[in-house]
Short mmCIF file of C-alpha atoms and ligand atoms in Angstrom, two decimals:
data_model
loop_
_atom_site.label_atom_id
_atom_site.label_comp_id
_atom_site.label_asym_id
_atom_site.label_seq_id
_atom_site.Cartn_x
_atom_site.Cartn_y
_atom_site.Cartn_z
CA MET A 1 -17.69 -2.90 27.82
CA GLU A 2 -14.75 -5.27 28.17
CA HIS A 3 -11.19 -4.77 26.95
CA LEU A 4 -10.84 -6.29 23.51
CA SER A 5 -7.72 -7.85 22.08
CA VAL A 6 -6.13 -5.94 19.21
CA THR A 7 -7.25 -8.47 16.62
CA HIS A 8 -10.82 -8.53 17.99
CA ALA A 9 -10.97 -4.77 17.90
CA GLN A 10 -9.62 -4.81 14.33
CA LYS A 11 -12.29 -7.29 13.32
CA CYS A 12 -15.05 -5.26 14.94
CA ILE A 13 -13.92 -2.14 13.09
CA LEU A 14 -13.55 -3.89 9.73
CA ASP A 15 -17.03 -5.43 10.12
CA SER A 16 -18.44 -1.93 10.71
CA VAL A 17 -16.99 -0.09 7.72
CA ASN A 18 -18.09 -0.35 4.11
CA ILE A 19 -16.26 -0.08 0.87
CA GLN A 20 -16.88 3.35 -0.69
CA ASP A 21 -18.85 4.01 -3.86
CA ILE A 22 -17.28 4.06 -7.31
CA GLU A 23 -15.95 7.09 -9.15
CA THR A 24 -14.34 7.62 -12.51
CA ILE A 25 -10.93 9.29 -12.47
CA SER A 26 -8.22 10.04 -15.01
CA LEU A 27 -5.36 7.62 -15.47
CA GLU A 28 -2.95 10.33 -14.33
CA LYS A 29 -4.69 10.56 -10.95
CA SER A 30 -5.24 6.85 -10.40
CA LEU A 31 -1.97 5.73 -8.76
CA ASN A 32 -2.60 3.78 -5.50
CA HIS A 33 -6.37 3.71 -5.98
CA VAL A 34 -8.14 0.34 -6.31
CA LEU A 35 -9.82 -0.74 -9.52
CA ALA A 36 -13.62 -0.98 -9.29
CA GLU A 37 -13.99 -2.64 -12.70
CA ASP A 38 -12.47 -5.51 -14.64
CA ILE A 39 -10.13 -4.33 -17.37
CA VAL A 40 -10.40 -6.18 -20.68
CA ALA A 41 -7.73 -6.27 -23.39
CA ASN A 42 -8.88 -4.50 -26.55
CA ARG A 43 -6.34 -6.10 -28.93
CA ASP A 44 -3.78 -8.88 -29.24
CA LEU A 45 -0.29 -7.81 -28.17
CA PRO A 46 1.95 -8.16 -29.95
CA PRO A 47 -0.47 -7.92 -32.88
CA TYR A 48 1.60 -10.42 -34.88
CA ALA A 49 4.71 -12.53 -34.33
CA VAL A 50 7.62 -10.12 -33.77
CA SER A 51 11.34 -10.43 -33.29
CA ALA A 52 12.63 -10.39 -29.69
CA MET A 53 16.15 -9.43 -30.87
CA ASP A 54 18.06 -7.39 -33.38
CA GLY A 55 19.27 -10.03 -35.87
CA TYR A 56 18.09 -12.14 -38.80
CA ALA A 57 14.76 -13.85 -39.51
CA VAL A 58 15.60 -17.31 -40.87
CA ARG A 59 14.13 -20.69 -41.77
CA SER A 60 15.36 -23.02 -39.00
CA ALA A 61 15.55 -25.88 -41.54
CA ASP A 62 18.31 -23.96 -43.39
CA LEU A 63 20.58 -24.19 -40.34
CA ALA A 64 20.79 -28.00 -40.04
CA VAL A 65 24.47 -27.56 -40.83
CA ALA A 66 25.89 -24.44 -39.14
CA PRO A 67 27.66 -22.19 -39.89
CA ALA A 68 25.49 -21.54 -42.95
CA PRO A 69 25.66 -18.63 -45.44
CA LEU A 70 22.29 -16.99 -46.24
CA THR A 71 21.19 -14.28 -48.67
CA VAL A 72 19.70 -11.16 -47.03
CA ILE A 73 16.59 -10.18 -49.00
CA GLU A 74 15.14 -7.37 -46.90
CA ASP A 75 15.62 -5.01 -43.93
CA ILE A 76 12.66 -4.92 -41.50
CA LYS A 77 12.52 -2.21 -38.82
CA ALA A 78 10.01 -1.94 -35.94
CA GLY A 79 6.91 -0.32 -37.45
CA ASP A 80 7.67 -1.71 -40.98
CA MET A 81 5.64 -4.49 -42.57
CA PRO A 82 7.72 -7.16 -44.39
CA MET A 83 7.32 -7.09 -48.18
CA LYS A 84 8.91 -10.41 -49.09
CA THR A 85 8.67 -14.10 -48.26
CA VAL A 86 11.82 -15.76 -46.93
CA ARG A 87 12.61 -18.84 -49.05
CA ALA A 88 15.22 -21.58 -48.74
CA GLY A 89 18.72 -20.10 -48.40
CA GLN A 90 17.35 -16.64 -47.60
CA CYS A 91 16.88 -14.46 -44.52
CA ALA A 92 15.80 -10.92 -43.60
CA ARG A 93 17.61 -8.46 -41.37
CA ILE A 94 15.18 -7.69 -38.55
CA MET A 95 15.03 -5.32 -35.56
CA THR A 96 13.49 -5.93 -32.12
CA GLY A 97 9.70 -5.58 -32.28
CA ALA A 98 9.52 -5.84 -36.11
CA PRO A 99 7.10 -8.39 -37.62
CA VAL A 100 8.60 -11.75 -38.59
CA PRO A 101 8.26 -12.15 -42.38
CA GLU A 102 6.39 -15.02 -44.01
CA GLY A 103 8.55 -18.11 -44.52
CA ALA A 104 10.79 -17.39 -41.52
CA ASP A 105 10.23 -19.35 -38.30
CA ALA A 106 13.14 -18.24 -36.10
CA VAL A 107 15.34 -15.25 -35.30
CA ILE A 108 19.11 -15.39 -34.85
CA ARG A 109 20.54 -12.54 -32.81
CA VAL A 110 23.19 -10.47 -34.50
CA GLU A 111 25.89 -11.63 -32.06
CA GLU A 112 25.64 -15.18 -33.55
CA THR A 113 26.25 -14.01 -37.11
CA LEU A 114 29.02 -12.67 -39.33
CA ALA A 115 28.20 -10.20 -42.13
CA LEU A 116 29.94 -11.43 -45.29
CA SER A 117 28.71 -8.57 -47.49
CA ASP A 118 25.66 -6.26 -47.69
CA SER A 119 23.55 -9.13 -49.01
CA GLN A 120 25.27 -12.16 -47.46
CA VAL A 121 25.43 -13.24 -43.80
CA GLN A 122 26.91 -16.29 -42.11
CA ILE A 123 24.74 -17.78 -39.35
CA ASN A 124 26.94 -19.48 -36.74
CA ILE A 125 24.40 -21.52 -34.77
CA ALA A 126 21.47 -23.88 -35.33
CA VAL A 127 18.19 -23.06 -33.53
CA LYS A 128 14.71 -24.52 -33.18
CA ALA A 129 11.64 -23.00 -34.79
CA GLY A 130 10.30 -20.17 -32.63
CA ASN A 131 13.71 -19.05 -31.37
CA ASP A 132 13.61 -15.37 -30.23
CA ILE A 133 10.14 -14.83 -31.67
CA ARG A 134 7.39 -13.28 -29.54
CA SER A 135 4.18 -14.92 -30.64
CA ARG A 136 1.00 -13.00 -31.42
CA GLY A 137 -0.98 -12.28 -28.24
CA GLU A 138 1.65 -13.56 -25.82
CA GLY A 139 1.48 -10.25 -23.88
CA MET A 140 -2.31 -10.07 -23.87
CA ARG A 141 -5.21 -11.48 -25.88
CA ASN A 142 -8.13 -9.45 -27.14
CA GLY A 143 -11.12 -9.98 -24.81
CA ASP A 144 -9.15 -11.36 -21.86
CA VAL A 145 -9.63 -9.80 -18.41
CA VAL A 146 -6.12 -8.53 -17.76
CA LEU A 147 -6.82 -6.75 -14.44
CA ALA A 148 -9.60 -7.73 -12.04
CA THR A 149 -11.73 -5.52 -9.80
CA GLY A 150 -9.85 -5.03 -6.54
CA THR A 151 -6.42 -4.64 -8.15
CA GLU A 152 -4.26 -1.97 -6.52
CA ILE A 153 -3.11 0.52 -9.13
CA THR A 154 0.68 0.39 -9.09
CA PRO A 155 2.98 1.86 -11.76
CA GLY A 156 2.93 -1.53 -13.53
CA VAL A 157 -0.87 -1.50 -13.53
CA ILE A 158 -0.83 2.05 -14.93
CA GLY A 159 1.30 0.67 -17.78
CA ILE A 160 -1.32 -2.00 -18.53
CA LEU A 161 -4.15 0.56 -18.35
CA ALA A 162 -2.26 2.73 -20.83
CA THR A 163 -1.69 -0.32 -23.03
CA VAL A 164 -5.45 -0.89 -23.27
CA LYS A 165 -5.92 2.85 -23.81
CA ARG A 166 -7.85 3.65 -20.66
CA ALA A 167 -7.56 7.41 -20.20
CA GLU A 168 -10.14 7.08 -17.39
CA VAL A 169 -10.79 4.26 -14.95
CA GLN A 170 -13.36 3.36 -12.35
CA VAL A 171 -11.98 3.18 -8.82
CA TYR A 172 -13.35 3.14 -5.30
CA ARG A 173 -13.71 6.62 -3.90
CA ARG A 174 -11.35 7.37 -1.06
CA PRO A 175 -13.08 8.18 2.23
CA ARG A 176 -13.12 11.78 3.40
CA VAL A 177 -11.33 12.01 6.72
CA ALA A 178 -11.50 14.73 9.39
CA ILE A 179 -9.08 15.13 12.29
CA LEU A 180 -10.01 16.86 15.54
CA SER A 181 -7.75 17.35 18.54
CA THR A 182 -9.17 18.00 21.99
CA GLY A 183 -7.67 19.44 25.16
CA ASN A 184 -7.45 22.74 27.07
CA GLU A 185 -3.70 22.29 27.39
CA LEU A 186 -3.05 22.32 23.64
CA GLU A 187 -1.30 25.04 21.69
CA ASP A 188 -1.73 24.98 17.92
CA MET A 189 0.80 25.73 15.19
CA ASP A 190 -0.16 29.39 14.79
CA ASP A 191 -0.43 30.13 18.53
CA PRO A 192 2.47 31.90 20.29
CA VAL A 193 4.72 29.60 22.31
CA ASP A 194 3.42 29.32 25.86
CA PRO A 195 5.71 27.28 28.15
CA ASN A 196 2.69 26.05 30.09
CA LYS A 197 1.03 24.50 27.09
CA ILE A 198 1.47 21.30 25.09
CA PRO A 199 2.02 21.67 21.35
CA ASN A 200 -0.61 19.96 19.22
CA SER A 201 1.43 17.31 17.43
CA ASN A 202 -1.31 14.71 17.05
CA SER A 203 -3.30 16.57 14.40
CA TYR A 204 -0.23 16.76 12.20
CA ALA A 205 1.15 13.28 12.81
CA LEU A 206 -2.32 11.85 12.09
CA MET A 207 -2.58 14.07 9.00
CA ALA A 208 0.65 12.57 7.70
CA GLN A 209 -0.47 9.02 8.46
CA VAL A 210 -3.65 9.65 6.47
CA GLN A 211 -1.69 11.29 3.64
CA ALA A 212 0.62 8.29 3.51
CA LEU A 213 -2.46 6.26 2.52
CA GLY A 214 -3.15 8.66 -0.35
CA ILE A 215 -5.94 10.60 1.39
CA GLU A 216 -5.87 14.37 2.07
CA PRO A 217 -7.59 14.87 5.45
CA ALA A 218 -9.35 17.97 6.76
CA LEU A 219 -7.90 19.42 9.98
CA LEU A 220 -10.73 20.68 12.17
CA GLY A 221 -8.43 22.26 14.76
CA ILE A 222 -8.61 22.00 18.54
CA ALA A 223 -11.75 21.73 20.66
CA ARG A 224 -11.51 22.74 24.30
CA ASP A 225 -12.57 20.28 27.01
CA ASP A 226 -16.01 21.80 27.12
CA PRO A 227 -19.07 19.73 26.19
CA ALA A 228 -20.75 22.52 24.19
CA GLU A 229 -17.64 23.42 22.18
CA LEU A 230 -16.77 19.77 21.67
CA THR A 231 -20.27 19.05 20.37
CA GLU A 232 -20.00 21.86 17.85
CA TYR A 233 -16.70 20.52 16.49
CA LEU A 234 -17.92 16.93 16.51
CA GLN A 235 -20.98 17.92 14.46
CA ARG A 236 -18.67 19.24 11.76
CA GLY A 237 -16.63 16.06 11.92
CA LEU A 238 -19.68 13.83 11.54
CA LYS A 239 -20.18 15.18 8.01
CA PHE A 240 -17.10 13.16 6.95
CA ASP A 241 -16.81 9.43 6.24
CA VAL A 242 -14.23 9.01 9.00
CA LEU A 243 -13.68 11.21 12.04
CA LEU A 244 -10.49 10.90 14.07
CA VAL A 245 -10.75 12.51 17.49
CA SER A 246 -7.54 12.80 19.50
CA GLY A 247 -7.65 12.87 23.29
CA GLY A 248 -10.42 12.99 25.84
CA THR A 249 -11.39 9.31 25.64
CA SER A 250 -9.94 8.27 28.96
CA VAL A 251 -11.44 8.28 32.46
CA GLY A 252 -10.56 11.83 33.54
CA VAL A 253 -13.45 14.01 34.66
CA HIS A 254 -12.87 16.27 31.64
CA ASP A 255 -12.75 13.43 29.12
CA TYR A 256 -15.99 14.39 27.41
CA VAL A 257 -15.43 12.80 24.01
CA ARG A 258 -17.29 9.53 24.53
CA PRO A 259 -20.43 11.01 26.12
CA ALA A 260 -20.45 13.84 23.57
CA ILE A 261 -20.28 11.55 20.54
CA GLU A 262 -22.90 9.21 22.01
CA GLU A 263 -25.13 12.23 22.55
CA LEU A 264 -24.79 12.97 18.83
CA GLY A 265 -26.09 9.53 17.90
CA VAL A 266 -22.81 7.66 17.46
CA GLN A 267 -23.28 4.02 18.41
CA MET A 268 -20.26 2.99 20.47
CA LYS A 269 -18.86 -0.41 19.46
CA PHE A 270 -16.09 -0.66 21.99
CA TRP A 271 -13.85 1.29 24.32
CA ARG A 272 -10.46 0.16 25.59
CA VAL A 273 -8.21 -2.37 23.95
CA ALA A 274 -5.75 -4.67 25.72
CA MET A 275 -2.71 -3.00 24.20
CA LYS A 276 0.22 -0.80 25.14
CA PRO A 277 0.43 1.97 24.11
CA GLY A 278 -3.10 2.87 23.06
CA HIS A 279 -5.32 1.43 25.77
CA PRO A 280 -8.18 4.01 25.84
CA LEU A 281 -9.24 3.64 22.20
CA ALA A 282 -12.94 4.15 21.49
CA PHE A 283 -14.77 3.29 18.29
CA GLY A 284 -18.31 3.92 17.13
CA THR A 285 -20.36 4.53 14.00
CA THR A 286 -23.31 6.43 12.65
CA ASP A 287 -25.04 5.55 9.36
CA LYS A 288 -22.47 7.68 7.62
CA THR A 289 -19.38 8.06 9.75
CA ALA A 290 -16.86 5.81 11.48
CA VAL A 291 -15.59 7.61 14.59
CA PHE A 292 -12.26 6.77 16.21
CA GLY A 293 -11.62 8.20 19.67
CA LEU A 294 -7.83 7.99 19.74
CA PRO A 295 -5.84 8.34 22.95
CA GLY A 296 -4.20 11.74 23.39
CA ASN A 297 -0.72 10.48 24.14
CA PRO A 298 1.20 11.10 20.91
CA VAL A 299 2.69 7.60 20.55
CA SER A 300 -0.61 5.93 21.46
CA SER A 301 -2.41 8.01 18.87
CA MET A 302 -0.01 6.98 16.11
CA VAL A 303 0.11 3.31 17.12
CA CYS A 304 -3.69 3.14 17.26
CA PHE A 305 -3.84 4.71 13.83
CA GLU A 306 -1.55 2.00 12.49
CA GLN A 307 -3.47 -0.87 14.08
CA PHE A 308 -7.04 0.30 13.55
CA VAL A 309 -7.49 3.34 11.35
CA ALA A 310 -5.15 2.34 8.52
CA PRO A 311 -6.81 -1.08 7.95
CA ALA A 312 -10.25 0.58 8.03
CA LEU A 313 -9.26 3.27 5.53
CA ARG A 314 -7.74 0.62 3.27
CA ARG A 315 -10.88 -1.51 3.40
CA MET A 316 -13.05 1.52 2.61
CA THR A 317 -10.82 2.27 -0.38
CA GLY A 318 -11.28 -1.25 -1.75
CA HIS A 319 -7.94 -2.78 -0.80
CA ALA A 320 -7.71 -6.48 0.06
CA ARG A 321 -4.34 -6.13 1.80
CA LEU A 322 -5.16 -4.15 4.92
CA TYR A 323 -2.31 -4.73 7.35
CA ARG A 324 1.22 -3.40 7.45
CA ARG A 325 3.71 -5.89 6.12
CA THR A 326 5.47 -7.84 8.88
CA ILE A 327 8.94 -9.32 8.86
CA SER A 328 10.77 -11.57 11.27
CA ALA A 329 13.77 -9.99 13.02
CA ARG A 330 16.27 -11.03 15.68
CA LEU A 331 15.98 -9.07 18.90
CA THR A 332 19.33 -7.59 20.01
CA HIS A 333 18.47 -7.24 23.73
CA ASN A 334 16.06 -8.38 26.44
CA ILE A 335 12.65 -6.75 26.68
CA LYS A 336 10.48 -6.75 29.77
CA HIS A 337 6.82 -7.30 29.14
CA GLN A 338 3.81 -7.31 31.42
CA GLN A 339 1.38 -10.04 30.45
CA GLY A 340 -2.18 -9.14 29.53
CA ARG A 341 -1.63 -6.50 26.85
CA THR A 342 -0.24 -6.67 23.35
CA GLU A 343 2.71 -4.32 23.25
CA PHE A 344 4.03 -2.38 20.27
CA ILE A 345 7.70 -1.50 20.77
CA ARG A 346 9.26 1.02 18.43
CA VAL A 347 12.37 -0.50 16.88
CA VAL A 348 15.16 0.25 14.45
CA LEU A 349 15.94 -2.50 11.97
CA ALA A 350 19.39 -3.39 10.68
CA LYS A 351 20.41 -5.88 8.01
CA VAL A 352 22.23 -8.88 9.45
CA GLU A 353 23.41 -12.06 7.78
CA GLU A 354 20.24 -14.09 8.28
CA GLY A 355 17.79 -11.21 7.73
CA TYR A 356 17.14 -8.33 10.10
CA SER A 357 17.86 -7.40 13.69
CA ALA A 358 15.49 -5.26 15.80
CA THR A 359 16.64 -2.82 18.48
CA SER A 360 14.40 -0.64 20.65
CA THR A 361 14.50 3.08 19.78
CA GLY A 362 14.97 3.79 23.50
CA ALA A 363 12.56 5.01 26.19
CA GLN A 364 9.12 3.76 25.21
CA GLY A 365 6.76 6.02 27.17
CA SER A 366 3.50 6.69 25.33
CA GLY A 367 4.27 10.43 25.39
CA MET A 368 7.79 10.02 23.96
CA LEU A 369 7.17 10.80 20.35
CA LEU A 370 10.86 10.63 19.45
CA SER A 371 10.60 6.87 19.94
CA MET A 372 8.18 6.87 17.01
CA ALA A 373 10.10 9.43 14.96
CA LYS A 374 13.17 7.16 15.00
CA ALA A 375 11.33 3.89 14.36
CA ASP A 376 11.52 1.70 11.27
CA GLY A 377 8.84 -0.56 12.66
CA LEU A 378 6.64 -1.69 15.51
CA MET A 379 7.71 -4.91 17.18
CA VAL A 380 4.67 -6.89 18.34
CA VAL A 381 4.87 -8.54 21.76
CA PRO A 382 1.80 -10.80 22.13
CA ALA A 383 -0.27 -10.30 25.28
CA ASP A 384 0.54 -13.72 26.74
CA ARG A 385 4.32 -13.39 26.41
CA GLY A 386 6.65 -13.01 29.36
CA GLU A 387 10.02 -11.25 29.11
CA LEU A 388 11.71 -11.53 25.72
CA ALA A 389 15.34 -12.58 25.54
CA ALA A 390 18.09 -11.30 23.24
CA ASP A 391 18.39 -13.31 19.99
CA GLU A 392 14.72 -14.29 19.91
CA GLN A 393 12.97 -13.97 16.55
CA VAL A 394 10.20 -11.38 16.79
CA ILE A 395 7.53 -9.98 14.46
CA VAL A 396 7.97 -6.38 13.31
CA GLN A 397 5.40 -4.34 11.39
CA LEU A 398 7.15 -2.16 8.84
CA LEU A 399 6.19 1.51 9.07
CA ASP A 400 7.87 2.78 5.94
CA GLY A 401 6.82 2.35 2.36
CA THR A 402 3.49 1.25 1.03
CA SER A 403 3.65 -2.51 1.50
CA PHE A 404 0.63 -4.12 3.06
CA GLN A 405 -0.42 -7.74 3.60
CA TYR A 406 -3.68 -9.69 3.96
CA GLY A 407 -3.66 -10.46 7.70
CA PRO A 408 -2.12 -9.10 10.91
CA ASP A 409 0.09 -12.22 11.29
CA PHE A 410 -0.08 -12.30 15.06
CA LYS A 411 -2.55 -13.64 17.58
CA ASP A 412 -3.26 -11.87 20.84
P1 LIG B 1 -5.93 12.70 26.94
O1 LIG B 1 -6.08 11.42 26.15
O2 LIG B 1 -6.78 13.80 26.44
O3 LIG B 1 -6.07 12.44 28.40
O4 LIG B 1 -4.42 13.16 26.72
C1 LIG B 1 -3.35 12.37 27.18
C2 LIG B 1 -2.04 13.11 27.00
O5 LIG B 1 -1.84 13.35 25.63
C3 LIG B 1 -1.96 14.44 27.68
O6 LIG B 1 -0.70 14.56 28.31
C4 LIG B 1 -2.09 15.44 26.56
O7 LIG B 1 -1.41 16.62 26.82
C5 LIG B 1 -1.50 14.71 25.40
N1 LIG B 1 -2.17 15.17 24.17
C6 LIG B 1 -3.48 15.18 23.97
N2 LIG B 1 -3.79 15.67 22.76
C7 LIG B 1 -2.61 15.96 22.17
C8 LIG B 1 -2.26 16.51 20.91
N3 LIG B 1 -3.20 16.84 20.02
N4 LIG B 1 -0.94 16.65 20.62
C9 LIG B 1 -0.01 16.30 21.53
N5 LIG B 1 -0.28 15.80 22.73
C10 LIG B 1 -1.57 15.63 23.06
MG1 LIG B 2 -7.34 15.60 27.11
#
């Protein structure tokens, strides 16, 4: 199997994973899910013409000559229904959200008036019909599709769902994800500190990356570099929708992950991507499970998650925007780059006059996890680029927040 470019590998993965089935969940639990149904308005909002201001409901024709004194015939609060019709020379005191009474065709905000007495007000300006009135149905119309299938449920969307009284909504089920680390050298969280061992950080960093997408993964622990033990752990992992295996995908004699998963019926789609860090990435599928063989080096594991696993999990969850949002930033220093691989450099961003600047977090070895811990983003150096010079504009994938976009925005 040849080395794929990052974008080819992404495409291969996205072509191999399916959107999950639909489940019904409560509104309270729906944040960041994706709607699996069209949402239809069940009423006109507002239900009638209402005032947009605290002020007076008037007949615009009465204000041809302003200032004009008018007689106040009624007080209308939000939730009240008007009892009287406004006739020539008359007005009604009205509060924001209260229905506009018959006869009136405009609202004058209180700041443009002068109370002469309890029942008399001077209106200081002339306005056109419709001024400061919210018309019936301007927010939503009964029967209209207000949210389409595929909409990401944000706080604003929750507000609309509450408006149409949806206590439950249909969404795409989130995939169930398992994480397995492999390696004889690994020491897990509960093990005593042994100076000869390597702490298992990948399981936890991957856990957090999955959690950041709104999914609670299962941690399967650590499998030793032993085909029989590995097979046992992998069998448990293949019960999930997505299995992330860390380590053991390279060319070492004890890298048993690829043969072991193939033995279990996983069809390998590719192995090795022309990228740095993250070269020995393997991907395969069964009928049920997408299996990612992630490189063991801690930075490689996290970068591969960002490039390949996150878009796949987002697609499975029904999202249309699969890729981390990118911004353009000005590089503050030179960067050496070996042609042939797309490189992801961990950078810190700073606000500068024309946008952002990007500065490397320091030593970029694929085992130097601090470079990732400090990073605001991943700067993308395309495979065919030579050395980058200070002041060049570069593309940076943002790592923080929940903003995603439709495409990767780079070619490699
Ligand atoms: P491998 O891909 O298994 O050859 O591992 C490459 C490097 O990553 C080795 O130096 C491992 O010690 C390290 N490594 C592998 N798995 C983990 C893990 N779960 N946590 C931290 N480092 C790891
Ligand atoms: Mg290993």
